[in-house]
CSV table of C-alpha atoms in Angstrom, one decimal:
chain,number,residue,atom,x,y,z
A,5,MET,CA,-28.2,-67.9,24.4
A,6,PRO,CA,-29.5,-67.4,20.8
A,7,ALA,CA,-33.3,-66.9,20.4
A,8,GLY,CA,-35.1,-70.2,19.9
A,9,SER,CA,-32.2,-72.3,21.3
A,10,GLU,CA,-33.6,-72.8,24.8
A,11,ALA,CA,-35.3,-76.0,25.8
A,12,ARG,CA,-39.1,-75.8,25.7
A,13,GLU,CA,-42.2,-77.8,24.8
A,14,TYR,CA,-42.8,-78.7,21.2
A,15,ILE,CA,-45.3,-80.8,19.2
A,16,ALA,CA,-44.2,-83.3,16.5
A,17,LEU,CA,-46.4,-84.7,13.8
A,18,ILE,CA,-45.2,-88.0,12.4
A,19,ASP,CA,-47.1,-89.5,9.4
A,20,VAL,CA,-46.5,-92.4,7.1
A,21,ASN,CA,-46.0,-91.6,3.4
A,22,SER,CA,-48.7,-93.2,1.2
A,23,PHE,CA,-49.7,-95.4,4.2
A,24,TYR,CA,-51.9,-98.0,2.5
A,25,VAL,CA,-49.3,-98.5,-0.3
A,26,SER,CA,-46.4,-98.5,2.2
A,27,ALA,CA,-48.2,-101.2,4.3
A,28,GLU,CA,-48.6,-103.4,1.2
A,29,ARG,CA,-44.9,-103.0,0.4
A,30,VAL,CA,-43.7,-104.1,3.9
A,31,PHE,CA,-44.7,-107.7,3.2
A,32,ASP,CA,-44.2,-107.6,-0.6
A,33,PRO,CA,-40.9,-105.9,-1.4
A,34,THR,CA,-41.5,-106.5,-5.1
A,35,LEU,CA,-43.9,-103.6,-5.0
A,36,ARG,CA,-41.2,-101.1,-4.1
A,37,GLY,CA,-40.5,-98.7,-7.0
A,38,ARG,CA,-43.5,-99.8,-8.9
A,39,PRO,CA,-46.7,-97.9,-9.5
A,40,VAL,CA,-49.2,-99.2,-6.9
A,41,ILE,CA,-52.8,-98.1,-6.1
A,42,VAL,CA,-55.2,-99.2,-3.4
A,43,LEU,CA,-58.9,-99.4,-4.2
A,44,SER,CA,-62.0,-98.4,-2.1
A,45,ASN,CA,-64.7,-100.8,-0.9
A,46,ASN,CA,-65.9,-103.2,-3.6
A,47,ASP,CA,-62.8,-102.3,-5.7
A,48,GLY,CA,-64.5,-99.1,-6.8
A,49,CYS,CA,-62.0,-96.2,-7.1
A,50,VAL,CA,-58.5,-95.2,-6.1
A,51,ILE,CA,-58.1,-94.2,-2.5
A,52,ALA,CA,-54.3,-94.4,-2.2
A,53,LEU,CA,-51.5,-94.4,-4.7
A,54,SER,CA,-47.7,-94.3,-4.8
A,55,LYS,CA,-45.6,-91.5,-6.3
A,56,GLU,CA,-44.9,-93.8,-9.3
A,57,ALA,CA,-48.6,-94.1,-9.9
A,58,LYS,CA,-49.0,-90.4,-9.7
A,59,ALA,CA,-46.2,-90.0,-12.3
A,60,LEU,CA,-48.4,-92.1,-14.7
A,61,GLY,CA,-51.2,-89.6,-14.3
A,62,VAL,CA,-53.3,-91.7,-11.9
A,63,THR,CA,-55.3,-89.5,-9.6
A,64,MET,CA,-57.3,-90.0,-6.4
A,65,GLY,CA,-60.9,-91.1,-7.0
A,66,GLN,CA,-60.4,-92.5,-10.5
A,67,PRO,CA,-62.7,-95.5,-11.1
A,68,TRP,CA,-60.9,-98.8,-11.3
A,69,PHE,CA,-63.0,-100.0,-14.3
A,70,LYS,CA,-61.4,-97.2,-16.4
A,71,LEU,CA,-57.9,-97.9,-15.2
A,72,SER,CA,-58.1,-101.7,-15.5
A,73,GLU,CA,-58.1,-101.6,-19.3
A,74,THR,CA,-54.6,-100.2,-19.5
A,75,ALA,CA,-53.2,-101.4,-16.1
A,76,ASP,CA,-51.1,-104.3,-17.5
A,77,GLN,CA,-49.7,-102.1,-20.3
A,78,LEU,CA,-48.7,-99.4,-17.8
A,79,GLY,CA,-47.4,-101.9,-15.2
A,80,LEU,CA,-49.9,-100.6,-12.7
A,81,VAL,CA,-50.5,-102.8,-9.7
A,82,ALA,CA,-53.9,-102.6,-8.0
A,83,LYS,CA,-54.7,-103.9,-4.5
A,84,SER,CA,-58.0,-104.2,-2.8
A,85,SER,CA,-58.3,-102.5,0.6
A,86,ASN,CA,-56.8,-104.7,3.3
A,87,TYR,CA,-58.2,-103.0,6.4
A,88,GLU,CA,-57.1,-105.7,8.8
A,89,LEU,CA,-53.4,-105.2,7.7
A,90,TYR,CA,-53.6,-101.4,7.7
A,91,GLY,CA,-55.2,-101.4,11.2
A,92,GLN,CA,-52.5,-103.7,12.6
A,93,MET,CA,-49.6,-101.7,11.0
A,94,SER,CA,-51.2,-98.5,12.4
A,95,ASP,CA,-51.1,-99.9,15.9
A,96,ARG,CA,-47.5,-101.0,15.5
A,97,PHE,CA,-46.6,-97.5,14.2
A,98,VAL,CA,-48.1,-95.9,17.3
A,99,GLY,CA,-46.3,-98.5,19.4
A,100,VAL,CA,-42.9,-97.6,18.0
A,101,LEU,CA,-43.7,-93.9,18.7
A,102,GLY,CA,-44.5,-94.8,22.3
A,103,GLU,CA,-41.0,-96.2,22.6
A,104,CYS,CA,-39.6,-92.9,21.6
A,105,ALA,CA,-41.8,-90.5,23.6
A,106,SER,CA,-43.9,-90.6,26.7
A,107,GLN,CA,-46.9,-88.6,25.3
A,108,VAL,CA,-48.5,-89.8,22.0
A,109,GLN,CA,-51.8,-88.8,20.5
A,110,LYS,CA,-53.0,-90.9,17.6
A,111,TYR,CA,-54.6,-88.5,15.2
A,112,SER,CA,-55.6,-90.9,12.3
A,113,ILE,CA,-54.7,-94.3,10.9
A,114,ASP,CA,-51.4,-93.0,9.5
A,115,GLU,CA,-50.4,-90.0,11.7
A,116,ALA,CA,-49.8,-89.1,15.3
A,117,PHE,CA,-48.8,-86.1,17.4
A,118,VAL,CA,-46.1,-86.4,20.0
A,119,LYS,CA,-45.3,-83.9,22.8
A,120,LEU,CA,-41.6,-83.2,23.4
A,121,THR,CA,-39.3,-81.0,25.4
A,122,GLY,CA,-35.9,-79.9,24.1
A,123,THR,CA,-34.0,-77.4,22.0
A,124,PRO,CA,-34.5,-77.3,18.2
A,125,THR,CA,-31.1,-78.9,17.7
A,126,GLU,CA,-32.0,-81.8,20.1
A,127,LEU,CA,-35.4,-82.2,18.4
A,128,LEU,CA,-33.8,-82.4,15.0
A,129,THR,CA,-31.7,-85.3,16.2
A,130,TRP,CA,-34.8,-86.9,17.8
A,131,ALA,CA,-36.8,-86.6,14.6
A,132,LYS,CA,-34.1,-88.2,12.5
A,133,MET,CA,-33.9,-91.0,15.1
A,134,VAL,CA,-37.7,-91.6,14.9
A,135,LYS,CA,-37.7,-91.7,11.1
A,136,GLU,CA,-34.9,-94.3,11.1
A,137,ARG,CA,-36.5,-96.4,13.9
A,138,VAL,CA,-39.9,-96.6,12.2
A,139,TRP,CA,-38.2,-97.7,9.0
A,140,LYS,CA,-36.0,-100.2,10.8
A,141,HIS,CA,-38.7,-101.8,12.9
A,142,LEU,CA,-41.7,-101.6,10.5
A,143,GLY,CA,-40.4,-100.8,7.0
A,144,LEU,CA,-42.7,-97.8,6.9
A,145,PRO,CA,-41.4,-94.5,5.4
A,146,VAL,CA,-42.4,-91.4,7.5
A,147,CYS,CA,-42.0,-87.7,7.5
A,148,VAL,CA,-41.6,-85.7,10.8
A,149,GLY,CA,-42.5,-82.1,11.4
A,150,VAL,CA,-41.9,-80.3,14.7
A,151,GLY,CA,-43.3,-77.0,15.8
A,152,ALA,CA,-44.4,-75.0,18.9
A,153,SER,CA,-48.0,-75.9,18.2
A,154,LYS,CA,-50.1,-78.5,16.4
A,155,THR,CA,-50.6,-76.2,13.4
A,156,LEU,CA,-46.9,-75.4,13.1
A,157,ALA,CA,-46.2,-79.2,13.4
A,158,LYS,CA,-48.6,-79.8,10.5
A,159,LEU,CA,-47.0,-77.1,8.5
A,160,SER,CA,-43.5,-78.5,9.2
A,161,ASN,CA,-44.6,-81.9,8.3
A,162,ARG,CA,-45.8,-80.7,4.9
A,163,ALA,CA,-42.5,-78.9,4.3
A,164,ALA,CA,-40.7,-82.2,5.2
A,165,LYS,CA,-42.8,-84.0,2.7
A,166,LYS,CA,-42.5,-81.6,-0.1
A,167,LEU,CA,-39.0,-80.2,0.1
A,168,ASP,CA,-36.5,-83.0,-0.8
A,169,HIS,CA,-33.5,-81.3,0.7
A,170,LEU,CA,-35.0,-81.6,4.2
A,171,GLY,CA,-34.8,-85.4,4.0
A,172,GLY,CA,-38.3,-86.0,5.4
A,173,VAL,CA,-37.6,-84.1,8.6
A,174,CYS,CA,-38.4,-80.5,9.5
A,175,VAL,CA,-38.1,-78.7,12.9
A,176,TRP,CA,-39.7,-75.3,12.3
A,177,GLU,CA,-37.5,-73.3,14.6
A,178,ALA,CA,-34.3,-74.9,13.2
A,179,VAL,CA,-35.1,-73.5,9.7
A,180,PRO,CA,-33.6,-70.0,9.1
A,181,GLU,CA,-36.2,-67.3,9.7
A,182,ALA,CA,-35.8,-65.9,6.2
A,183,HIS,CA,-36.6,-69.3,4.7
A,184,ARG,CA,-39.6,-69.7,7.0
A,185,GLU,CA,-41.0,-66.3,6.0
A,186,GLN,CA,-40.5,-67.1,2.3
A,187,LEU,CA,-42.3,-70.4,2.6
A,188,LEU,CA,-45.3,-68.8,4.4
A,189,SER,CA,-45.4,-66.1,1.7
A,190,ASN,CA,-45.5,-68.8,-1.1
A,191,LEU,CA,-48.2,-71.0,0.5
A,192,PRO,CA,-51.8,-70.1,-0.2
A,193,VAL,CA,-54.0,-69.6,2.8
A,194,ASP,CA,-55.9,-72.8,2.3
A,195,GLU,CA,-52.7,-74.7,3.2
A,196,VAL,CA,-53.4,-73.9,6.9
A,197,TRP,CA,-54.6,-77.0,8.7
A,198,GLY,CA,-58.4,-76.5,9.4
A,199,ILE,CA,-59.1,-73.9,6.7
A,200,GLY,CA,-61.1,-75.3,3.8
A,201,GLY,CA,-62.0,-73.9,0.4
A,202,ARG,CA,-65.1,-71.9,1.5
A,203,MET,CA,-63.3,-70.3,4.4
A,204,ALA,CA,-60.2,-69.6,2.2
A,205,LYS,CA,-62.4,-67.6,-0.1
A,206,ARG,CA,-63.7,-65.5,2.8
A,207,LEU,CA,-60.2,-64.8,4.0
A,208,ILE,CA,-59.0,-63.9,0.5
A,209,GLY,CA,-61.9,-61.5,0.4
A,210,ARG,CA,-60.3,-59.7,3.4
A,211,GLY,CA,-56.9,-59.6,1.7
A,212,MET,CA,-55.3,-62.7,3.3
A,213,TYR,CA,-54.0,-64.6,0.3
A,214,SER,CA,-51.0,-66.4,1.8
A,215,VAL,CA,-50.3,-68.2,5.1
A,216,LYS,CA,-48.1,-65.3,6.1
A,217,ASP,CA,-51.0,-62.8,5.5
A,218,PHE,CA,-53.2,-64.9,7.7
A,219,ARG,CA,-50.6,-65.3,10.5
A,220,ASP,CA,-50.0,-61.5,10.5
A,221,ALA,CA,-53.7,-60.6,10.7
A,222,ASP,CA,-55.3,-59.1,13.8
A,223,PRO,CA,-56.5,-62.0,16.0
A,224,VAL,CA,-59.4,-59.9,17.4
A,225,MET,CA,-60.6,-59.1,13.9
A,226,LEU,CA,-60.5,-62.8,13.0
A,227,ARG,CA,-62.5,-63.6,16.0
A,228,ASP,CA,-65.1,-60.9,15.3
A,229,ARG,CA,-65.3,-61.4,11.5
A,230,PHE,CA,-65.0,-65.2,11.5
A,231,SER,CA,-64.9,-67.3,14.6
A,232,VAL,CA,-62.8,-68.0,17.7
A,233,VAL,CA,-61.6,-71.2,15.9
A,234,ILE,CA,-60.0,-69.1,13.1
A,235,MET,CA,-58.5,-66.8,15.7
A,236,ARG,CA,-56.9,-69.8,17.4
A,237,LEU,CA,-55.4,-71.1,14.1
A,238,CYS,CA,-53.7,-67.6,13.7
A,239,LEU,CA,-52.3,-67.8,17.2
A,240,GLU,CA,-51.1,-71.3,16.6
A,241,LEU,CA,-49.1,-70.1,13.5
A,242,ARG,CA,-47.5,-67.6,15.8
A,243,GLY,CA,-46.3,-70.4,18.1
A,244,THR,CA,-49.0,-70.1,20.8
A,245,PRO,CA,-50.6,-73.6,21.4
A,246,CYS,CA,-54.4,-73.3,21.4
A,247,LEU,CA,-55.4,-76.9,20.4
A,248,PRO,CA,-55.4,-79.4,23.2
A,249,PHE,CA,-53.1,-82.4,23.3
A,250,GLU,CA,-55.2,-85.5,24.0
A,251,GLU,CA,-53.2,-88.7,24.6
A,252,GLU,CA,-56.3,-90.9,24.3
A,253,THR,CA,-57.9,-91.3,20.9
A,254,GLU,CA,-61.6,-91.8,21.4
A,255,VAL,CA,-65.0,-91.9,19.6
A,256,LYS,CA,-66.4,-88.4,19.7
A,257,GLY,CA,-70.0,-87.6,19.2
A,258,GLN,CA,-71.1,-90.6,17.2
A,259,LEU,CA,-70.0,-94.0,15.9
A,260,ILE,CA,-71.1,-95.3,12.4
A,261,VAL,CA,-70.7,-98.7,10.9
A,262,SER,CA,-71.8,-98.7,7.2
A,263,ARG,CA,-70.8,-100.5,4.0
A,264,SER,CA,-72.0,-100.8,0.4
A,265,PHE,CA,-72.7,-104.3,-0.7
A,266,SER,CA,-70.9,-106.1,-3.5
A,267,GLU,CA,-74.3,-107.7,-4.4
A,268,PRO,CA,-77.7,-106.2,-3.5
A,269,VAL,CA,-79.5,-107.5,-0.5
A,270,THR,CA,-83.1,-108.4,-1.3
A,271,THR,CA,-84.5,-110.3,1.6
A,272,LYS,CA,-85.2,-109.6,5.3
A,273,ALA,CA,-83.2,-112.7,6.3
A,274,GLU,CA,-80.1,-111.5,4.5
A,275,MET,CA,-80.5,-108.0,6.0
A,276,ALA,CA,-80.9,-109.5,9.5
A,277,GLN,CA,-77.5,-111.0,9.0
A,278,VAL,CA,-75.9,-107.8,7.7
A,279,LEU,CA,-77.3,-105.8,10.7
A,280,SER,CA,-76.2,-108.4,13.2
A,281,VAL,CA,-72.6,-108.3,11.8
A,282,TYR,CA,-72.6,-104.5,11.9
A,283,ALA,CA,-74.1,-104.4,15.5
A,284,GLN,CA,-71.3,-106.6,16.8
A,285,ARG,CA,-68.6,-104.6,15.0
A,286,ALA,CA,-70.1,-101.4,16.6
A,287,SER,CA,-70.0,-103.1,20.0
A,288,GLU,CA,-66.3,-103.9,19.6
A,289,ARG,CA,-65.5,-100.3,18.6
A,290,LEU,CA,-67.5,-98.9,21.5
A,291,ARG,CA,-65.7,-101.2,24.0
A,292,ARG,CA,-62.3,-100.5,22.5
A,293,ASN,CA,-62.9,-96.7,23.0
A,294,HIS,CA,-64.5,-97.2,26.5
A,295,ARG,CA,-67.9,-95.8,25.4
A,296,GLU,CA,-71.6,-96.8,25.7
A,297,ALA,CA,-74.5,-95.5,23.5
A,298,ARG,CA,-78.0,-94.5,24.4
A,299,THR,CA,-79.5,-94.0,20.9
A,300,LEU,CA,-79.3,-96.4,17.9
A,301,THR,CA,-80.3,-95.5,14.3
A,302,VAL,CA,-80.5,-98.1,11.6
A,303,TRP,CA,-81.0,-97.6,7.9
A,304,ALA,CA,-80.9,-99.2,4.5
A,305,LYS,CA,-80.5,-97.6,1.1
A,306,THR,CA,-81.0,-98.5,-2.6
A,307,SER,CA,-78.8,-97.4,-5.4
A,308,ALA,CA,-79.6,-94.0,-6.9
A,309,TYR,CA,-79.4,-95.6,-10.4
A,310,SER,CA,-81.7,-98.6,-9.7
A,311,SER,CA,-85.4,-98.9,-10.3
A,312,ASP,CA,-85.8,-99.1,-6.5
A,313,ALA,CA,-84.2,-95.6,-6.0
A,314,GLY,CA,-85.5,-93.7,-3.1
A,315,ASN,CA,-86.5,-96.7,-1.0
A,316,GLU,CA,-84.5,-95.7,2.2
A,317,PRO,CA,-86.2,-97.0,5.4
A,318,THR,CA,-84.7,-95.8,8.7
A,319,VAL,CA,-85.6,-96.3,12.4
A,320,THR,CA,-84.2,-94.7,15.6
A,321,VAL,CA,-84.3,-96.6,18.9
A,322,ARG,CA,-83.8,-95.1,22.3
A,323,LEU,CA,-82.1,-97.8,24.3
A,324,ALA,CA,-83.3,-98.5,27.8
A,325,SER,CA,-79.9,-97.7,29.2
A,326,ALA,CA,-76.5,-96.7,27.8
A,327,THR,CA,-74.8,-99.9,26.6
A,328,ALA,CA,-72.1,-101.4,24.4
A,329,ASP,CA,-73.4,-104.9,24.9
A,330,PRO,CA,-73.4,-106.9,21.6
A,331,VAL,CA,-76.5,-108.9,22.5
A,332,THR,CA,-78.6,-105.8,23.1
A,333,LEU,CA,-77.4,-104.0,20.0
A,334,THR,CA,-77.9,-107.2,17.8
A,335,ARG,CA,-81.5,-107.4,19.1
A,336,GLU,CA,-82.3,-103.7,18.7
A,337,VAL,CA,-81.1,-103.4,15.1
A,338,LYS,CA,-83.8,-105.8,14.0
A,339,ALA,CA,-86.3,-102.9,14.5
A,340,LEU,CA,-85.6,-102.0,10.9
A,341,LEU,CA,-86.7,-105.3,9.4
A,342,PRO,CA,-90.5,-104.6,9.4
A,343,LYS,CA,-89.8,-101.4,7.4
A,344,LEU,CA,-88.0,-103.3,4.6
A,345,THR,CA,-89.7,-104.5,1.4
A,346,GLU,CA,-89.0,-108.0,0.2
A,347,GLY,CA,-87.5,-108.1,-3.2
A,348,THR,CA,-86.1,-104.5,-3.1
A,349,ARG,CA,-82.5,-104.3,-4.1
A,350,TYR,CA,-80.8,-102.6,-1.1
A,351,ALA,CA,-77.3,-101.5,-2.0
A,352,LYS,CA,-76.1,-100.3,1.5
A,353,ALA,CA,-77.0,-100.4,5.1
A,354,GLY,CA,-75.6,-99.0,8.3
A,355,ILE,CA,-76.1,-98.3,12.0
A,356,GLY,CA,-75.3,-95.1,13.9
A,357,LEU,CA,-74.8,-94.8,17.7
A,358,THR,CA,-75.1,-91.5,19.4
A,359,ASP,CA,-75.4,-90.0,22.9
A,360,LEU,CA,-72.1,-91.6,23.7
A,361,GLU,CA,-70.8,-91.6,27.3
A,362,GLU,CA,-68.2,-93.4,29.5
A,363,PRO,CA,-69.3,-96.6,31.1
A,364,GLY,CA,-70.8,-96.2,34.6
A,365,GLN,CA,-72.0,-92.6,34.0
A,366,ALA,CA,-75.4,-93.5,35.3
A,367,ALA,CA,-76.6,-96.3,37.5
A,368,THR,CA,-78.6,-99.0,35.7
A,369,PHE,CA,-81.8,-100.1,37.6
A,370,ASP,CA,-82.4,-103.8,37.8
A,371,LEU,CA,-85.6,-103.2,35.9
A,372,PHE,CA,-83.6,-102.3,32.7
A,373,ALA,CA,-80.7,-104.6,33.1
A,374,ASP,CA,-80.4,-107.7,30.9
A,375,ALA,CA,-79.2,-110.8,32.8
A,376,HIS,CA,-76.7,-111.7,30.1
A,377,GLU,CA,-74.8,-108.4,30.6
A,378,ASP,CA,-73.7,-109.8,34.0
A,379,ARG,CA,-72.3,-112.9,32.2
A,380,ASN,CA,-69.7,-110.8,30.4
A,381,ILE,CA,-70.7,-112.0,26.9
A,382,ALA,CA,-68.8,-109.3,25.1
A,383,PRO,CA,-65.4,-109.9,26.8
A,384,LEU,CA,-65.8,-113.6,26.2
A,385,ILE,CA,-66.5,-113.1,22.5
A,386,GLU,CA,-63.5,-110.7,22.2
A,387,SER,CA,-61.1,-113.1,23.9
A,388,ILE,CA,-62.1,-115.9,21.5
A,389,LYS,CA,-61.7,-113.7,18.5
A,390,SER,CA,-58.3,-112.4,19.7
A,391,LYS,CA,-57.1,-116.0,19.9
A,392,TRP,CA,-58.8,-117.6,16.9
A,393,SER,CA,-59.4,-114.7,14.5
A,394,GLN,CA,-62.2,-112.3,13.7
A,395,PRO,CA,-64.8,-114.7,12.1
A,396,SER,CA,-64.3,-117.5,14.6
A,397,ILE,CA,-67.5,-116.6,16.6
A,398,GLY,CA,-70.4,-114.3,16.6
A,399,LEU,CA,-74.0,-113.9,17.8
A,400,GLY,CA,-76.8,-115.4,15.7
A,401,ALA,CA,-76.5,-114.9,12.0
A,402,ALA,CA,-73.3,-112.9,12.5
A,403,GLY,CA,-71.7,-116.1,13.7
A,404,LEU,CA,-71.7,-117.7,10.2
A,405,LYS,CA,-68.1,-118.2,9.1
A,406,VAL,CA,-68.8,-118.6,5.4
A,407,GLY,CA,-68.5,-115.4,3.4
A,408,GLN,CA,-71.8,-114.1,2.1
A,409,ALA,CA,-72.6,-112.7,-1.4
A,410,TRP,CA,-73.3,-109.2,0.1
A,411,GLU,CA,-70.0,-108.9,1.8
A,412,MET,CA,-67.5,-106.3,0.4
A,413,LYS,CA,-65.8,-107.4,-2.8
A,414,ARG,CA,-62.0,-107.4,-2.5
A,415,GLU,CA,-60.8,-109.6,-5.3
A,416,MET,CA,-57.2,-108.2,-5.3
A,417,ARG,CA,-56.7,-108.2,-1.5
A,418,SER,CA,-53.3,-109.1,-0.3
A,419,PRO,CA,-53.0,-111.6,2.6
A,420,ARG,CA,-53.8,-110.4,6.1
A,421,TYR,CA,-50.3,-111.2,7.2
A,422,THR,CA,-50.7,-110.0,10.8
A,423,THR,CA,-54.1,-111.2,11.8
A,424,GLN,CA,-54.9,-114.6,10.2
A,425,TRP,CA,-52.9,-117.7,11.1
A,426,ASP,CA,-53.4,-119.3,7.7
A,427,GLU,CA,-52.2,-116.1,5.9
A,428,LEU,CA,-48.9,-115.6,7.8
A,429,PRO,CA,-45.9,-115.0,5.6
A,430,ILE,CA,-43.5,-118.0,5.4
A,431,VAL,CA,-39.7,-117.4,5.4
A,432,HIS,CA,-37.6,-120.1,3.8
A,433,ALA,CA,-34.0,-120.4,5.0
A,434,LYS,CA,-31.3,-121.7,2.7
C-alpha cells in the first residue's frame, strides 16, 4: 500500500469565506458579486469585506466616515453588524457539520474542526461533499482543509483558500510531496497558526525564515530556546497531533460583556439600565456554556478625546457563591453606581466575570442562597425570550422594550431574518 494511503485519524478545518458578508448575501442575493462591507459597533470601521470590496482598495479597519463620501460612486454597499443573524447562521453551519461527522469542535463564529477517519482519497471526497452540502443547505461558501493535526488542517485550509486550482478543498496528504515542500518553503514562518509577529522575529533570528525551516528545526532546541508551545507547533507540522480536540466550546478563564455607546451616558439612572442589560446578557452566556462565576468586575470609561478623559471608575465584587443567576448579577453590578459622577459623559461600560466553574462544584449553604434561585427565574426568562424574541422580557430597567439612546447605533442593519417574527423574509409565489 502506498505511503499515506492507509486509513487513519485526521482533522478537518471548515471555515466560511467572508462570513459576515456571506451571511448577508444568503437573504439578499442582490449583494452577490457586489462590493460589500460590514461595519463595527456604532458603524465605526470595516470589520469584514468581500473580495470585490478588496479589489476597490478597501481594507480592514478603515473608518466608515472616510469611505461614505465615495461609497455611492464606487457602488460600495455598507451593512451594520447584524450579530443576531450571524450567530444564528453560525449555529446552523455547525449543525450541518454535525450531520456530516460525529465529532465537531466549534472554534469560532465562522470555523470549526472536525475529527475524521479515512484515507486521503476518501477524505477528499468527504471534503467536497461538505462544501457542497453547506452551500446547498445554507448558501454559505466554505473552504475545507484536512491534515493529520490541527496546525496542518489550518495550513491546508489556507492553501484551499488561496490556491484557486484546489477549488476550495485541500487534503494535505493528497497533495504531491514536492508541491507541499515548495509551499512550505514559500510561506514565511509567521504563517504558522499560533506564531505572531514578535515570535516570528525571534525565530528568524535563529535562521527560521520559512514554515519549512521551522518544521525541520530541532524540537528540543525550540523547547529550550522558546517554549513547549512552540515545540508542539513544530511537531504538529510534522503530523504529530499535540493540540487537544475539544468537542464542547466553552467559556475559558473569563467572560466579558462590553460595548461602546452610540450616545454618551451621563446619569446614574441610565447607567443602571446599561449594567442591568449587560448583567442579564452575561447570565445567558454563562448558562449557555454551563458555567458559574465567583468574581464580578464592573467598569465605565470616558472617551480619550473628551473633556472627561481619564474618569474610569471600576469595582470588583466577590460573590457570596458561584452563580449565573440573572437576579444576583443584576443586583451586584449596581455596586458601580456610587462611584459614578453625574453629568460625566461615559462612552463605554462593561462587566467581567472570572473564577468560572461548572455548576455544582461546591455546595451552597442556605445562609448564602437566595430564595429566588430555587424558583428557576433564569430558565423562565430564557423560555419566554426563545418564544417571543430577545427584548420581550427582562429584569428591572433591562425589561424596557423601547430602544435607548445609548444603545449601539446600527443604522444600516439588515433585517434579523432568523430571530425576529416581524423581520422574517416573505416569499411571494406567482
